Each structure stands twice: as structure tokens, then as C-alpha cells.
Amino acid sequence: MKILVTGGLGYIGSHVVVELLNENFEVVILDNLSNSSENVLDGITAITHKKPEFIKLDLREKSAVQDFFKKYSDVSGVIHFAASKAVGESVELPLLYYENNLNTLIYLLSQLKDKNNAQFIFSSSCTVYGQADELPITESAPTKPAESPYGNTKQIGEEIIKDICKVTPNLNAIALRYFNPIGAHESAEIGELPLGVPQNLVPYITQTAIGMREELSVFGDDYPTEDGTCIRDYIHVVDLAKAHVAALKRLVNAKNKDNFEVFNIGTGKGSSVLEVITAFEKVSNTKLNYKIVDRREGDITAAYADTHKANTELGWKSIYSLEKALLSSWKWEQKIRS
Ligand code: NAD
Ligand code: UFG
């Protein structure tokens, strides 16, 4: 079966491509390389000994998307990663985010809605929950007003898919709400390549440990948590990738209960910023230079997933520990700087 992976050379997409190839799916990747490089294909090939088809294409070009589906009429399954993802940048450049994250989605769905049978998997985020009233967070927790245009594109994206699914029984979709993806493939052939100064905790930690950054700023230690720092659910990107394969199989095998479903993808375990630092120091055998600074605007206190629905319905469970994920990030950082 041929699966289209948009944004398949990016951080999460490349790990999903590996898992799809391992499961003998045929893969075609569309990516405009705005936040990735064609070299990622070599990493995927080194791991799987298979080279997926890659087409450089900007999904904001509606006619290019139409032409792709004309030529690749045998593609019915799509995993859609392509999007812009920097929360701060989205505040500065909202139109870019609404265009890149929503137009691309609409162009893809316009092509899929007329197929006899189509499967669609969407990269959503736990950001849709904001600060949830109850922890762990279940899929039925209410969504909260988005903190940023980026977060809004995920909420609106889910609504667009839901509305289209209502009137398109042949389209089956799943939105996966990721918690905090970290780590890299254990081979260190693929991993995260943040452009410029990392905004996320783990790449900032590894770049500090390797000497690229002087020190890590811990954003606030006065939150109402045990050690005062924020709590998140950090999930190994390989576990996250396997969840996509499970979701795809659910749709392909018509095991879904509704033609639009939502799943939390996390470990179910919350870790504070200081716990992440301690775990990183242990697995890397380094001492991390860090200081406590003021809170970062827009950060919530705590978020971690209730994974019951994904465990039972998708038959998927995360297996990697925080330590294992951090070690893989560290191995990746060392490899790319060597
Ligand atoms: P990434 O930037 O590494 O990957 C996205 C890929 O899409 C890149 O290769 C980029 O070049 C490509 N792309 C962007 N716009 C495109 C366009 N118009 N046409 C073609 N290709 C385009 O990001 P990622 O971390 O792998 O995230 C993948 C998805 O998961 C995104 O939708 C993101 O919003 C979502 N997500 C990510 C996180 C996270 O923490 N990384 C958390 C929740 C959700
Ligand atoms: N943090 C620091 N110092 C840093 C970076 C982060 O202390 O230099 C702290 C943050 O304050 C937060 C925690 O580390 O408490 C995690 O921060 P990240 O930026 O790594 O992750 P977020 O939970 O803020 O957000 C990430 C993505 C969002 C996505 C969300 C849920 O950036 O796009 O996960 O998937 F929506």
C-alpha cells in the first residue's frame, strides 16, 4: 500500500517513514525542505536499506497538490506532518502559520474527499487542551482557547477534518495529539535538527552540554509543582512514530469506531524540568550548566496524557523511558557535531 507522508523529511515524519518502511508500506514523501534537508533521505536509507520516493513540493501550491494526486492516483493513505511549528514565530507571523498549516490541509482533504476510500492522519498537539483542569488529560477534556496562532491552527485543523468527515463517509481520519516528542532514532542516523536557537527544552539541553550554548535557562521554579518547575509528558519519537503505524492500520483495517477519531499520544508520565535535567546528567555523565530565570510567557504548569484510549483502541503503548529518550538525543547531538 502506498502512503503519502507530507513533511516526511522533518523530525517526526522521518521517524514515521522508517517505521512505515519497516512494516513494508510503500512511501512517497512530499516536502518543500523549508525546515529539513534532503540528506535525511540518506539517514532513512541507512536504517531501512530502502529509499523512499521523494518529491520536493510546496503544499501551499494548490495546483501542484492536484497534479500530484492525478499522477499518484493509487495513494489513498496520507500522514500529514507538513506545517510550521514555532510557537513564538507564529505570534509574529500569524498569516504564514494560517496559510501553511491550514491551506495545505484543505488542499489535501479536497483531493481525498472524492476517493472511494481514504485514510488521513493529522499531527495535532496537546496544546489544544491548554492548562487542563484535570490530570492526566483524557481526550474528552475540553479544548481551551489557543495561546498562539500555531496552537490555533491545530484546533482549527481538527475542526476542519471533523466537519469534512461528517459529510464524507469514505474519508476516515485520526488526529493524534502529541505530548512532547523528544529523542532520536537509536542509530543516530536521523533526529531533530532545530534551526537557530532551540525553543524546546531537550535540544537546548543537548546543545548546552555539547558547548554550543553557554547555559540553559530554566523558565520558572515557582509553579505549583513538587520542585516548582513545569511538568510535561516527554515521549520518545520512535514510540510516537509507532503510534502512527498503529493508527494507519486501524483505518486500513476498518477498525475505527467513527470516521473522525482523536487520540492522545504520550507516555502517561509527567516529568518536571529539573527531573529532565537530572536524568540527562545521569545518562550523559555530564554536568549541565543551568540557571533559574523568570517564567516564560504562555507556559502552562503541567500536562501529561491519559493514554488509556490509545492503549486499548490503538493497541499501542510507549515503551521507552525518559532516560533512554534523552540518551538517544545526546547520541544524536554528538553525532551531528562530530
Ligand atoms: P519539522 O519542521 O521537523 O517537520 C515538518 C516538515 O514539513 C519539514 O520537513 C518541512 O520542510 C515540511 N514543510 C513545512 N511546510 C511545508 C509545505 N508547505 N510544503 C511541504 N513541506 C512543508 O516538524 P516536526 O517536529 O516533525 O513536526 C511535524 C508535525 O507535528 C507538525 O505538524 C507539527 O506541528 C506537529 N507537532 C510537533 C510537535 C513537536 O514538538 N515537534 C508537537 C506537536 C505537534
Ligand atoms: N523550558 C525551559 N528552558 C528552555 C526551554 C524550555 O525551562 O530553554 C521549559 C518550558 O518552560 C517548559 C518545558 O521546558 O516547562 C518544555 O518546554 P518545550 O518548549 O520543550 O515544550 P512545550 O511544552 O512548551 O511545547 C512543545 C512544543 C509545542 C507543542 C507542545 C505540545 O513546542 O509546539 O510541546 O506538543 F504544542
Tab-separated table of C-alpha atoms and ligand atoms in Angstrom:
chain	number	residue	atom	x	y	z
A	1	MET	CA	0.000	0.000	0.000
A	2	LYS	CA	1.351	3.421	-0.972
A	3	ILE	CA	1.272	6.069	1.741
A	4	LEU	CA	1.878	9.778	1.209
A	5	VAL	CA	3.877	11.335	4.036
A	6	THR	CA	3.874	15.125	3.858
A	7	GLY	CA	6.737	16.728	5.733
A	8	GLY	CA	8.362	13.292	5.711
A	9	LEU	CA	11.899	14.667	5.872
A	10	GLY	CA	11.158	16.561	9.093
A	11	TYR	CA	11.842	15.421	12.638
A	12	ILE	CA	8.762	13.314	13.360
A	13	GLY	CA	7.953	12.499	9.719
A	14	SER	CA	11.352	10.910	9.064
A	15	HIS	CA	10.951	8.584	12.063
A	16	VAL	CA	7.476	7.624	10.852
A	17	VAL	CA	8.807	6.913	7.351
A	18	VAL	CA	11.309	4.488	8.905
A	19	GLU	CA	8.562	2.652	10.800
A	20	LEU	CA	6.336	2.514	7.682
A	21	LEU	CA	9.154	1.101	5.560
A	22	ASN	CA	9.935	-1.435	8.299
A	23	GLU	CA	6.299	-2.545	8.058
A	24	ASN	CA	6.576	-2.834	4.261
A	25	PHE	CA	4.387	0.107	3.357
A	26	GLU	CA	5.426	1.894	0.186
A	27	VAL	CA	6.136	5.538	0.963
A	28	VAL	CA	6.176	8.701	-1.076
A	29	ILE	CA	7.386	11.841	0.673
A	30	LEU	CA	6.384	15.413	-0.183
A	31	ASP	CA	8.420	18.122	1.491
A	32	ASN	CA	9.440	21.648	0.496
A	33	LEU	CA	12.624	21.425	2.631
A	34	SER	CA	11.663	24.642	4.454
A	35	ASN	CA	12.712	23.033	7.743
A	36	SER	CA	14.652	19.947	6.660
A	37	SER	CA	17.255	18.723	4.247
A	38	GLU	CA	17.370	16.142	1.502
A	39	ASN	CA	20.229	14.401	3.399
A	40	VAL	CA	17.599	12.993	5.746
A	41	LEU	CA	16.788	10.541	2.952
A	42	ASP	CA	20.273	9.043	3.364
A	43	GLY	CA	19.641	8.519	7.072
A	44	ILE	CA	16.321	6.791	6.342
A	45	THR	CA	18.001	4.593	3.733
A	46	ALA	CA	20.885	3.722	6.073
A	47	ILE	CA	18.409	2.469	8.676
A	48	THR	CA	15.915	0.660	6.452
A	49	HIS	CA	18.012	-0.228	3.394
A	50	LYS	CA	15.142	1.184	1.365
A	51	LYS	CA	14.985	4.537	-0.371
A	52	PRO	CA	11.526	6.080	-0.311
A	53	GLU	CA	10.389	8.202	-3.224
A	54	PHE	CA	10.826	11.912	-2.533
A	55	ILE	CA	9.268	14.817	-4.395
A	56	LYS	CA	10.153	18.385	-3.493
A	57	LEU	CA	6.818	20.148	-3.449
A	58	ASP	CA	5.285	23.073	-1.597
A	59	LEU	CA	1.818	22.052	-0.434
A	60	ARG	CA	0.741	25.702	-0.468
A	61	GLU	CA	0.641	25.366	-4.257
A	62	LYS	CA	-2.840	24.040	-4.854
A	63	SER	CA	-2.222	23.069	-8.487
A	64	ALA	CA	0.923	21.148	-7.536
A	65	VAL	CA	-1.086	19.168	-4.967
A	66	GLN	CA	-3.787	18.476	-7.592
A	67	ASP	CA	-1.165	17.347	-10.119
A	68	PHE	CA	0.418	15.060	-7.540
A	69	PHE	CA	-2.865	13.241	-6.862
A	70	LYS	CA	-3.585	12.964	-10.607
A	71	LYS	CA	-0.259	11.253	-11.136
A	72	TYR	CA	-0.357	9.193	-7.920
A	73	SER	CA	-3.988	8.094	-8.088
A	74	ASP	CA	-3.098	4.935	-6.139
A	75	VAL	CA	-2.328	6.964	-2.982
A	76	SER	CA	-5.236	6.766	-0.567
A	77	GLY	CA	-3.451	6.997	2.775
A	78	VAL	CA	-1.938	10.292	3.884
A	79	ILE	CA	0.000	11.153	7.032
A	80	HIS	CA	0.193	14.919	7.183
A	81	PHE	CA	3.145	16.410	9.074
A	82	ALA	CA	3.961	19.391	6.866
A	83	ALA	CA	3.397	22.538	8.891
A	84	SER	CA	5.244	25.398	10.520
A	85	LYS	CA	5.700	24.719	14.224
A	86	ALA	CA	7.486	27.534	16.063
A	87	VAL	CA	5.078	28.920	18.648
A	88	GLY	CA	6.880	32.291	19.074
A	89	GLU	CA	7.262	32.828	15.334
A	90	SER	CA	3.551	32.175	14.860
A	91	VAL	CA	2.789	35.169	17.090
A	92	GLU	CA	4.998	37.358	14.861
A	93	LEU	CA	3.858	35.875	11.538
A	94	PRO	CA	0.278	34.676	12.011
A	95	LEU	CA	-0.639	34.717	8.313
A	96	LEU	CA	2.269	32.486	7.425
A	97	TYR	CA	1.049	29.976	10.016
A	98	TYR	CA	-2.600	30.093	8.978
A	99	GLU	CA	-1.604	29.735	5.330
A	100	ASN	CA	0.965	26.990	5.772
A	101	ASN	CA	-0.896	24.941	8.350
A	102	LEU	CA	-4.463	25.331	7.080
A	103	ASN	CA	-4.318	25.823	3.296
A	104	THR	CA	-2.106	22.755	2.936
A	105	LEU	CA	-4.611	20.754	4.978
A	106	ILE	CA	-7.538	21.975	2.878
A	107	TYR	CA	-5.784	21.189	-0.412
A	108	LEU	CA	-5.025	17.655	0.733
A	109	LEU	CA	-8.547	16.992	2.020
A	110	SER	CA	-10.019	18.369	-1.231
A	111	GLN	CA	-8.157	15.630	-3.067
A	112	LEU	CA	-9.054	12.862	-0.623
A	113	LYS	CA	-12.768	13.603	-0.292
A	114	ASP	CA	-13.590	12.252	-3.768
A	115	LYS	CA	-11.788	8.956	-3.331
A	116	ASN	CA	-13.722	5.751	-2.736
A	117	ASN	CA	-11.772	5.123	0.424
A	118	ALA	CA	-9.163	7.358	2.007
A	119	GLN	CA	-7.238	7.405	5.270
A	120	PHE	CA	-5.879	10.573	6.812
A	121	ILE	CA	-3.709	11.059	9.899
A	122	PHE	CA	-3.183	14.541	11.272
A	123	SER	CA	-0.443	15.803	13.596
A	124	SER	CA	-2.258	17.577	16.380
A	125	SER	CA	-0.925	18.615	19.742
A	126	CYS	CA	-1.748	18.527	23.441
A	127	THR	CA	-1.558	22.297	23.167
A	128	VAL	CA	-5.303	22.126	22.291
A	129	TYR	CA	-6.033	21.371	25.970
A	130	GLY	CA	-4.235	24.440	27.359
A	131	GLN	CA	-3.941	24.051	31.132
A	132	ALA	CA	-6.364	21.186	31.645
A	133	ASP	CA	-8.488	21.213	34.801
A	134	GLU	CA	-7.720	17.561	35.496
A	135	LEU	CA	-4.584	15.463	35.139
A	136	PRO	CA	-3.859	13.135	33.445
A	137	ILE	CA	-5.577	14.611	30.395
A	138	THR	CA	-8.166	12.468	28.626
A	139	GLU	CA	-9.346	13.025	25.063
A	140	SER	CA	-12.681	14.249	26.392
A	141	ALA	CA	-11.092	17.145	28.295
A	142	PRO	CA	-12.364	20.416	26.854
A	143	THR	CA	-10.120	22.312	24.468
A	144	LYS	CA	-9.115	25.760	25.691
A	145	PRO	CA	-8.636	28.978	23.697
A	146	ALA	CA	-5.312	28.702	21.892
A	147	GLU	CA	-2.344	30.617	23.326
A	148	SER	CA	-0.826	31.246	19.879
A	149	PRO	CA	-1.706	31.236	16.177
A	150	TYR	CA	0.258	27.962	15.939
A	151	GLY	CA	-1.928	26.347	18.610
A	152	ASN	CA	-4.992	27.764	16.888
A	153	THR	CA	-4.033	26.084	13.603
A	154	LYS	CA	-4.098	22.722	15.384
A	155	GLN	CA	-7.558	23.377	16.860
A	156	ILE	CA	-8.963	24.719	13.588
A	157	GLY	CA	-7.244	21.901	11.695
A	158	GLU	CA	-9.035	19.303	13.815
A	159	GLU	CA	-12.361	21.110	13.294
A	160	ILE	CA	-11.881	21.240	9.535
A	161	ILE	CA	-11.214	17.497	9.423
A	162	LYS	CA	-14.190	16.766	11.681
A	163	ASP	CA	-16.553	18.831	9.508
A	164	ILE	CA	-15.372	17.201	6.293
A	165	CYS	CA	-15.584	13.702	7.767
A	166	LYS	CA	-19.212	14.361	8.767
A	167	VAL	CA	-20.233	14.676	5.133
A	168	THR	CA	-17.647	12.291	3.645
A	169	PRO	CA	-18.186	8.725	4.857
A	170	ASN	CA	-15.424	7.414	2.607
A	171	LEU	CA	-12.856	9.530	4.395
A	172	ASN	CA	-11.517	8.089	7.663
A	173	ALA	CA	-9.333	10.322	9.773
A	174	ILE	CA	-7.430	10.253	13.046
A	175	ALA	CA	-5.932	13.246	14.818
A	176	LEU	CA	-3.035	12.320	17.089
A	177	ARG	CA	-2.500	14.806	19.892
A	178	TYR	CA	1.187	14.556	20.621
A	179	PHE	CA	2.543	15.403	24.028
A	180	ASN	CA	6.257	16.392	23.999
A	181	PRO	CA	8.252	14.446	21.396
A	182	ILE	CA	11.963	14.050	22.167
A	183	GLY	CA	14.820	11.745	21.242
A	184	ALA	CA	16.180	10.350	18.020
A	185	HIS	CA	16.481	7.036	16.238
A	186	GLU	CA	18.867	4.777	18.188
A	187	SER	CA	21.134	4.518	15.123
A	188	ALA	CA	21.670	8.323	15.336
A	189	GLU	CA	21.081	8.394	11.563
A	190	ILE	CA	18.058	10.689	11.945
A	191	GLY	CA	16.960	13.094	14.677
A	192	GLU	CA	15.838	16.641	15.368
A	193	LEU	CA	17.602	19.496	13.553
A	194	PRO	CA	16.376	22.750	15.078
A	195	LEU	CA	17.227	25.854	13.065
A	196	GLY	CA	18.890	28.599	15.115
A	197	VAL	CA	18.419	28.800	18.861
A	198	PRO	CA	16.239	25.888	20.037
A	199	GLN	CA	12.949	26.819	21.686
A	200	ASN	CA	12.360	23.369	23.149
A	201	LEU	CA	13.891	22.016	26.316
A	202	VAL	CA	15.723	18.891	25.160
A	203	PRO	CA	17.570	20.324	22.127
A	204	TYR	CA	18.552	23.273	24.323
A	205	ILE	CA	19.925	20.859	26.923
A	206	THR	CA	21.950	18.833	24.395
A	207	GLN	CA	23.322	21.962	22.697
A	208	THR	CA	24.367	23.312	26.105
A	209	ALA	CA	26.029	20.037	27.052
A	210	ILE	CA	27.961	19.953	23.781
A	211	GLY	CA	29.146	23.537	24.305
A	212	MET	CA	27.104	25.346	21.637
A	213	ARG	CA	25.125	27.283	24.280
A	214	GLU	CA	26.577	28.699	27.448
A	215	GLU	CA	23.784	27.760	29.806
A	216	LEU	CA	20.226	26.550	29.891
A	217	SER	CA	17.608	28.890	31.317
A	218	VAL	CA	15.000	27.073	33.362
A	219	PHE	CA	11.821	29.090	32.944
A	220	GLY	CA	10.484	29.461	36.472
A	221	ASP	CA	10.731	27.433	39.676
A	222	ASP	CA	7.678	28.908	41.367
A	223	TYR	CA	4.999	26.761	39.731
A	224	PRO	CA	2.677	24.775	41.992
A	225	THR	CA	4.561	21.502	41.402
A	226	GLU	CA	6.780	19.489	43.734
A	227	ASP	CA	10.061	21.149	42.672
A	228	GLY	CA	8.465	24.334	41.300
A	229	THR	CA	9.256	23.631	37.628
A	230	CYS	CA	6.767	22.769	34.888
A	231	ILE	CA	5.701	19.216	34.181
A	232	ARG	CA	5.390	17.682	30.708
A	233	ASP	CA	4.953	14.241	29.196
A	234	TYR	CA	8.103	13.579	27.155
A	235	ILE	CA	7.631	10.834	24.594
A	236	HIS	CA	10.368	9.129	22.580
A	237	VAL	CA	9.921	9.993	18.910
A	238	VAL	CA	10.234	6.312	17.940
A	239	ASP	CA	7.321	5.442	20.228
A	240	LEU	CA	5.405	8.336	18.696
A	241	ALA	CA	6.264	7.089	15.196
A	242	LYS	CA	4.930	3.620	16.003
A	243	ALA	CA	1.643	5.191	17.115
A	244	HIS	CA	1.189	6.486	13.550
A	245	VAL	CA	1.589	2.998	12.134
A	246	ALA	CA	-0.963	1.703	14.655
A	247	ALA	CA	-3.383	4.489	13.685
A	248	LEU	CA	-2.900	3.831	9.984
A	249	LYS	CA	-3.532	0.108	10.420
A	250	ARG	CA	-6.680	0.866	12.403
A	251	LEU	CA	-8.014	2.852	9.452
A	252	VAL	CA	-6.814	0.476	6.743
A	253	ASN	CA	-8.379	-2.482	8.561
A	254	ALA	CA	-11.597	-0.513	9.180
A	255	LYS	CA	-11.295	-0.980	12.948
A	256	ASN	CA	-12.184	2.635	13.680
A	257	LYS	CA	-15.416	3.360	15.553
A	258	ASP	CA	-16.055	6.716	13.915
A	259	ASN	CA	-14.657	8.272	10.760
A	260	PHE	CA	-13.012	11.003	12.825
A	261	GLU	CA	-11.206	9.960	15.984
A	262	VAL	CA	-8.768	11.647	18.331
A	263	PHE	CA	-6.026	10.011	20.411
A	264	ASN	CA	-3.580	11.308	22.988
A	265	ILE	CA	-0.055	10.120	22.276
A	266	GLY	CA	2.122	10.372	25.350
A	267	THR	CA	3.700	8.144	27.970
A	268	GLY	CA	1.244	8.985	30.723
A	269	LYS	CA	4.111	10.061	32.972
A	270	GLY	CA	4.846	13.672	33.835
A	271	SER	CA	8.424	14.893	34.407
A	272	SER	CA	9.493	18.290	35.705
A	273	VAL	CA	12.173	20.384	34.008
A	274	LEU	CA	14.563	19.670	36.883
A	275	GLU	CA	13.866	15.941	36.636
A	276	VAL	CA	14.697	16.055	32.926
A	277	ILE	CA	17.967	17.847	33.700
A	278	THR	CA	18.900	15.313	36.373
A	279	ALA	CA	18.058	12.388	34.092
A	280	PHE	CA	20.094	13.930	31.275
A	281	GLU	CA	23.118	14.484	33.535
A	282	LYS	CA	22.944	10.860	34.606
A	283	VAL	CA	22.713	9.274	31.146
A	284	SER	CA	25.251	11.614	29.543
A	285	ASN	CA	27.606	11.647	32.502
A	286	THR	CA	27.905	15.436	32.199
A	287	LYS	CA	27.147	18.364	34.489
A	288	LEU	CA	24.725	20.769	32.860
A	289	ASN	CA	25.197	24.489	33.253
A	290	TYR	CA	21.779	25.963	34.044
A	291	LYS	CA	20.143	28.808	35.940
A	292	ILE	CA	16.618	29.539	37.052
A	293	VAL	CA	15.080	32.555	35.332
A	294	ASP	CA	11.585	34.076	35.138
A	295	ARG	CA	8.652	32.127	33.803
A	296	ARG	CA	8.217	32.016	30.005
A	297	GLU	CA	5.017	33.631	28.821
A	298	GLY	CA	2.342	31.169	27.726
A	299	ASP	CA	3.753	28.136	29.571
A	300	ILE	CA	1.245	26.003	31.407
A	301	THR	CA	2.045	24.370	34.751
A	302	ALA	CA	1.551	20.723	33.935
A	303	ALA	CA	0.377	18.426	31.143
A	304	TYR	CA	0.540	14.681	30.841
A	305	ALA	CA	-1.579	12.222	28.958
A	306	ASP	CA	-4.153	9.705	29.958
A	307	THR	CA	-3.113	7.054	27.433
A	308	HIS	CA	-5.895	4.566	28.129
A	309	LYS	CA	-7.714	5.202	24.831
A	310	ALA	CA	-4.563	4.827	22.724
A	311	ASN	CA	-3.510	1.733	24.692
A	312	THR	CA	-6.814	-0.069	24.323
A	313	GLU	CA	-8.146	1.182	20.974
A	314	LEU	CA	-4.912	1.526	19.015
A	315	GLY	CA	-3.209	-1.349	20.806
A	316	TRP	CA	-0.227	0.947	21.180
A	317	LYS	CA	1.834	1.763	24.260
A	318	SER	CA	5.032	3.751	24.684
A	319	ILE	CA	7.950	1.568	25.706
A	320	TYR	CA	10.950	3.888	26.039
A	321	SER	CA	11.887	5.566	29.316
A	322	LEU	CA	12.789	9.234	29.679
A	323	GLU	CA	16.427	8.197	30.221
A	324	LYS	CA	16.518	6.156	27.016
A	325	ALA	CA	14.982	9.020	25.051
A	326	LEU	CA	17.463	11.544	26.480
A	327	LEU	CA	20.378	9.244	25.740
A	328	SER	CA	19.268	8.968	22.109
A	329	SER	CA	19.053	12.787	21.879
A	330	TRP	CA	22.550	13.019	23.310
A	331	LYS	CA	23.963	10.422	20.880
A	332	TRP	CA	22.345	12.336	18.003
A	333	GLU	CA	23.741	15.685	19.173
A	334	GLN	CA	27.227	14.182	19.461
A	335	LYS	CA	26.966	12.623	16.014
A	336	ILE	CA	25.874	15.809	14.210
A	337	ARG	CA	28.555	17.948	15.876
A	338	SER	CA	31.368	15.452	15.292
B	1	NAD	P1	9.513	19.627	11.278
B	1	NAD	O1	9.583	21.081	10.983
B	1	NAD	O2	10.770	18.917	11.625
B	1	NAD	O3	8.844	18.871	10.039
B	1	NAD	C1	7.885	19.472	9.197
B	1	NAD	C2	8.312	19.210	7.761
B	1	NAD	O4	7.336	19.788	6.889
B	1	NAD	C3	9.648	19.858	7.403
B	1	NAD	O5	10.463	18.892	6.756
B	1	NAD	C4	9.275	20.998	6.463
B	1	NAD	O6	10.288	21.238	5.496
B	1	NAD	C5	7.988	20.486	5.846
B	1	NAD	N1	7.057	21.523	5.386
B	1	NAD	C6	6.628	22.610	6.071
B	1	NAD	N2	5.775	23.322	5.304
B	1	NAD	C7	5.662	22.663	4.126
B	1	NAD	C8	4.921	22.905	2.916
B	1	NAD	N3	4.168	23.993	2.773
B	1	NAD	N4	5.031	22.029	1.901
B	1	NAD	C9	5.835	20.918	2.032
B	1	NAD	N5	6.545	20.655	3.133
B	1	NAD	C10	6.455	21.516	4.170
B	1	NAD	O7	8.410	19.431	12.421
B	1	NAD	P2	8.084	18.169	13.320
B	1	NAD	O8	8.564	18.440	14.691
B	1	NAD	O9	8.484	16.937	12.632
B	1	NAD	O10	6.512	18.263	13.373
B	1	NAD	C11	5.681	17.542	12.469
B	1	NAD	C12	4.221	17.870	12.756
B	1	NAD	O11	3.920	17.553	14.106
B	1	NAD	C13	3.860	19.336	12.571
B	1	NAD	O12	2.553	19.387	12.035
B	1	NAD	C14	3.881	19.869	13.980
B	1	NAD	O13	3.044	20.979	14.115
B	1	NAD	C15	3.338	18.681	14.739
B	1	NAD	N6	3.715	18.663	16.177
B	1	NAD	C16	5.031	18.734	16.517
B	1	NAD	C17	5.384	18.744	17.871
B	1	NAD	C18	6.832	18.852	18.283
B	1	NAD	O14	7.090	19.150	19.459
B	1	NAD	N7	7.803	18.599	17.395
B	1	NAD	C19	4.390	18.672	18.845
B	1	NAD	C20	3.064	18.573	18.450
B	1	NAD	C21	2.731	18.566	17.104
B	2	UFG	N1	11.938	25.078	29.099
B	2	UFG	C1	12.953	25.657	29.835
B	2	UFG	N2	14.010	26.172	29.171
B	2	UFG	C2	14.121	26.144	27.814
B	2	UFG	C3	13.091	25.530	27.066
B	2	UFG	C4	12.005	25.021	27.751
B	2	UFG	O1	12.883	25.721	31.057
B	2	UFG	O2	15.109	26.657	27.273
B	2	UFG	C5	10.800	24.504	29.816
B	2	UFG	C6	9.491	25.150	29.442
B	2	UFG	O3	9.251	26.272	30.249
B	2	UFG	C7	8.505	24.010	29.681
B	2	UFG	C8	9.314	22.762	29.376
B	2	UFG	O4	10.679	23.146	29.445
B	2	UFG	O5	8.166	23.994	31.021
B	2	UFG	C9	9.029	22.187	27.995
B	2	UFG	O6	9.161	23.232	27.043
B	2	UFG	P1	9.195	22.946	25.482
B	2	UFG	O7	9.350	24.264	24.795
B	2	UFG	O8	10.189	21.889	25.178
B	2	UFG	O9	7.769	22.315	25.195
B	2	UFG	P2	6.316	22.932	25.385
B	2	UFG	O10	5.585	22.002	26.293
B	2	UFG	O11	6.352	24.344	25.742
B	2	UFG	O12	5.729	22.852	23.882
B	2	UFG	C10	6.021	21.801	22.980
B	2	UFG	C11	6.026	22.345	21.552
B	2	UFG	C12	4.678	22.812	21.149
B	2	UFG	C13	3.680	21.727	21.336
B	2	UFG	C14	3.738	21.214	22.749
B	2	UFG	C15	2.830	20.040	22.932
B	2	UFG	O13	6.933	23.412	21.463
B	2	UFG	O14	4.684	23.124	19.786
B	2	UFG	O15	5.061	20.808	23.077
B	2	UFG	O16	3.111	19.055	21.985
B	2	UFG	F1	2.446	22.185	21.070
